[in-house]
Amino acid sequence: MVPKSSPTASSTGKPLISEKAERFTESVIRDMTRQAHLYGAINLAQGFPDFPAPKEIKRAAQEAIAADINQYAITWGAKSLRQAITVKMKEWQGLRIDPEAEITVCCGSTEAMIASLLAITNAGDEIVVFEPFYENYGPDAILSGARPRFVTLHPPAKPEGEWCFDERELRAAFGPHTKAIILNTPNNPTGKVFTRAELEFVRDLCLEFGALAITDEIYEHILYDEAEHISIATLDGMRERTITINGMSKTYSVTGWRVGWAVASPALTSAIRKVHDFLTVGAPAPLQEAGATALSLPHTYYDALAAAYRARRDRLLPALRQAGFKTFVPSGAYYIMADIDEFGFADDVSFAQHLVKEIGVASVPGSSFYSRPELGAHQVRFAFCKTDATLDEAARRLLRLKKT
Ligand code: GLN
């Protein structure tokens, strides 16, 4: 994360930009979307669907606005949505959550993560983060004043293998200053779904070092090939030590609505609620009402969602292979990490630039998911939350790579 510009100084020489803000760049994911617009490229960079959101959810939002649910909701979330989150977590995770004391609805899971970190960290605290990681976690750690300790998820030797951490490396990252570990399962960008045994290993370390787990489970319903989503909060000893983050964006294809939430014990929740309140006051009220409708959809909705994503994954994978990429097959979420060694570029950034400008497909350079850019220098990420037409056009364009 090398800053793009030097500090802007006032006429007295006083820096106008905070040291924190100087320490990270703009999001590469969002920048690639802007580049896709600029060059007319197919956007397989930023992970948002280019197909419509479900009709019943859109109708619920329209009705909520028409019914004049247009003023602030309760700062920590509309009662109807918190109630629906409680019912859904009981049904899917078997967890009993108190909607009055254990849920904070935020402006997307992005805000839920930063509000949680701001609520729990002090200067000098360390946060363990697996890398590659979803880009936001790096700046989140800096903004909250915590020191990230990165643990590598090693890519599999074979395409169907799993990205794995080394238990000794993970243990070595924990110490007396460890405040929390950030988990993301199913994982962005690798598609890894953490197994029960892996989560138990993480749990044991959390208990031994008195650390919390902050788990981002936004892709919980996007699973392939019998992969099972396990929430670490359900493991013995973790209910009180876990902040579970989720949201509407991915499950209901409404990434622009910005409705997410953090679920945690009453003590943790009261701190998260205070931070959230002063950051944003609240998430959009009518969209929270629609959220209550969304979370009450029948199981068939989730089955269809996973099946549709499986078909999209299986459409893009062979296209990438045909174009010359070595691919890692995701077990969950909607991204494919691909190895670009075949193409002989200096690094992932120059390859991604060539891809967006000359080939007409936007991807995300792998280095933006790592603390040490060299670890991602041979990788790019493709998002496949797109229509068949988009994926097919991307496939057609990617074949041009062979000719360059
Ligand atoms: N989670 C999505 C991604 O990784 C979208 C990120 C964002 O821009 N909020 O692409």
Short mmCIF file of N, CA, C and O and ligand atoms in Angstrom, two decimals, residues 27 29-30 45-48 110 134 136 188 219 250 258 334-335 364 369 381 383, ligand 1:
data_model
loop_
_atom_site.label_atom_id
_atom_site.label_comp_id
_atom_site.label_asym_id
_atom_site.label_seq_id
_atom_site.Cartn_x
_atom_site.Cartn_y
_atom_site.Cartn_z
N SER A 27 -9.27 2.58 -3.12
CA SER A 27 -9.54 1.17 -3.40
C SER A 27 -9.21 0.84 -4.85
O SER A 27 -9.68 1.52 -5.78
N ILE A 29 -10.14 -1.91 -6.26
CA ILE A 29 -11.36 -2.54 -6.80
C ILE A 29 -12.26 -1.47 -7.42
O ILE A 29 -12.71 -1.58 -8.56
N ARG A 30 -12.52 -0.43 -6.66
CA ARG A 30 -13.40 0.64 -7.15
C ARG A 30 -12.75 1.39 -8.30
O ARG A 30 -13.41 1.81 -9.26
N ALA A 45 -14.30 -6.77 -12.44
CA ALA A 45 -13.45 -6.32 -11.33
C ALA A 45 -14.26 -6.24 -10.04
O ALA A 45 -14.12 -7.09 -9.16
N GLN A 46 -15.12 -5.24 -9.95
CA GLN A 46 -15.85 -5.05 -8.69
C GLN A 46 -16.99 -6.05 -8.59
O GLN A 46 -17.73 -6.28 -9.55
N GLY A 47 -17.13 -6.62 -7.40
CA GLY A 47 -18.10 -7.69 -7.20
C GLY A 47 -19.51 -7.19 -6.96
O GLY A 47 -19.99 -7.15 -5.84
N PHE A 48 -20.18 -6.78 -8.04
CA PHE A 48 -21.61 -6.46 -7.92
C PHE A 48 -22.35 -7.08 -9.09
O PHE A 48 -21.82 -7.13 -10.21
N THR A 110 -19.53 -3.22 5.20
CA THR A 110 -18.31 -2.40 5.24
C THR A 110 -18.30 -1.51 6.48
O THR A 110 -17.32 -1.45 7.21
N TYR A 134 -9.83 -9.31 1.66
CA TYR A 134 -10.67 -8.30 1.03
C TYR A 134 -10.07 -6.95 1.37
O TYR A 134 -9.85 -6.63 2.53
N ASN A 136 -10.60 -3.92 1.92
CA ASN A 136 -10.96 -2.96 2.96
C ASN A 136 -10.28 -3.23 4.30
O ASN A 136 -10.09 -2.32 5.10
N ASN A 188 -13.44 -13.93 0.14
CA ASN A 188 -13.10 -13.05 -0.96
C ASN A 188 -11.64 -12.67 -0.76
O ASN A 188 -11.30 -12.19 0.32
N TYR A 219 -20.94 -13.84 2.13
CA TYR A 219 -21.18 -14.80 1.02
C TYR A 219 -21.75 -16.12 1.54
O TYR A 219 -21.63 -17.14 0.88
N LYS A 250 -24.94 -9.20 -1.09
CA LYS A 250 -24.61 -10.33 -1.97
C LYS A 250 -25.76 -11.33 -2.04
O LYS A 250 -26.06 -11.86 -3.11
N ARG A 258 -26.69 -0.63 0.65
CA ARG A 258 -25.88 -0.39 1.85
C ARG A 258 -26.64 -0.75 3.12
O ARG A 258 -26.86 0.10 4.00
N TYR A 334 -18.11 -15.28 -5.08
CA TYR A 334 -18.26 -15.23 -6.54
C TYR A 334 -17.07 -14.64 -7.28
O TYR A 334 -17.21 -13.83 -8.16
N TYR A 335 -15.89 -15.12 -6.89
CA TYR A 335 -14.65 -14.66 -7.51
C TYR A 335 -13.80 -15.85 -7.93
O TYR A 335 -13.85 -16.90 -7.27
N VAL A 364 -9.15 -7.40 -11.12
CA VAL A 364 -8.47 -6.72 -10.01
C VAL A 364 -7.08 -7.32 -9.86
O VAL A 364 -6.96 -8.55 -9.72
N PHE A 369 -4.72 -7.45 -2.81
CA PHE A 369 -5.27 -8.27 -1.73
C PHE A 369 -4.20 -8.73 -0.74
O PHE A 369 -4.46 -9.56 0.13
N ARG A 381 -7.91 -11.20 -10.01
CA ARG A 381 -9.21 -11.71 -9.57
C ARG A 381 -10.29 -11.33 -10.57
O ARG A 381 -10.35 -10.18 -11.02
N ALA A 383 -14.54 -11.35 -11.06
CA ALA A 383 -15.85 -11.54 -10.41
C ALA A 383 -16.80 -12.11 -11.45
O ALA A 383 -16.81 -11.66 -12.59
N1 GLN B 1 -16.97 -6.98 -2.20
C1 GLN B 1 -16.92 -6.55 -3.57
C2 GLN B 1 -15.56 -6.81 -4.17
O1 GLN B 1 -14.69 -7.34 -3.53
C3 GLN B 1 -17.30 -5.13 -3.71
C4 GLN B 1 -16.39 -4.26 -2.95
C5 GLN B 1 -16.86 -2.89 -2.86
O2 GLN B 1 -16.54 -2.15 -3.77
N2 GLN B 1 -17.57 -2.54 -1.82
O3 GLN B 1 -15.39 -6.52 -5.32
#
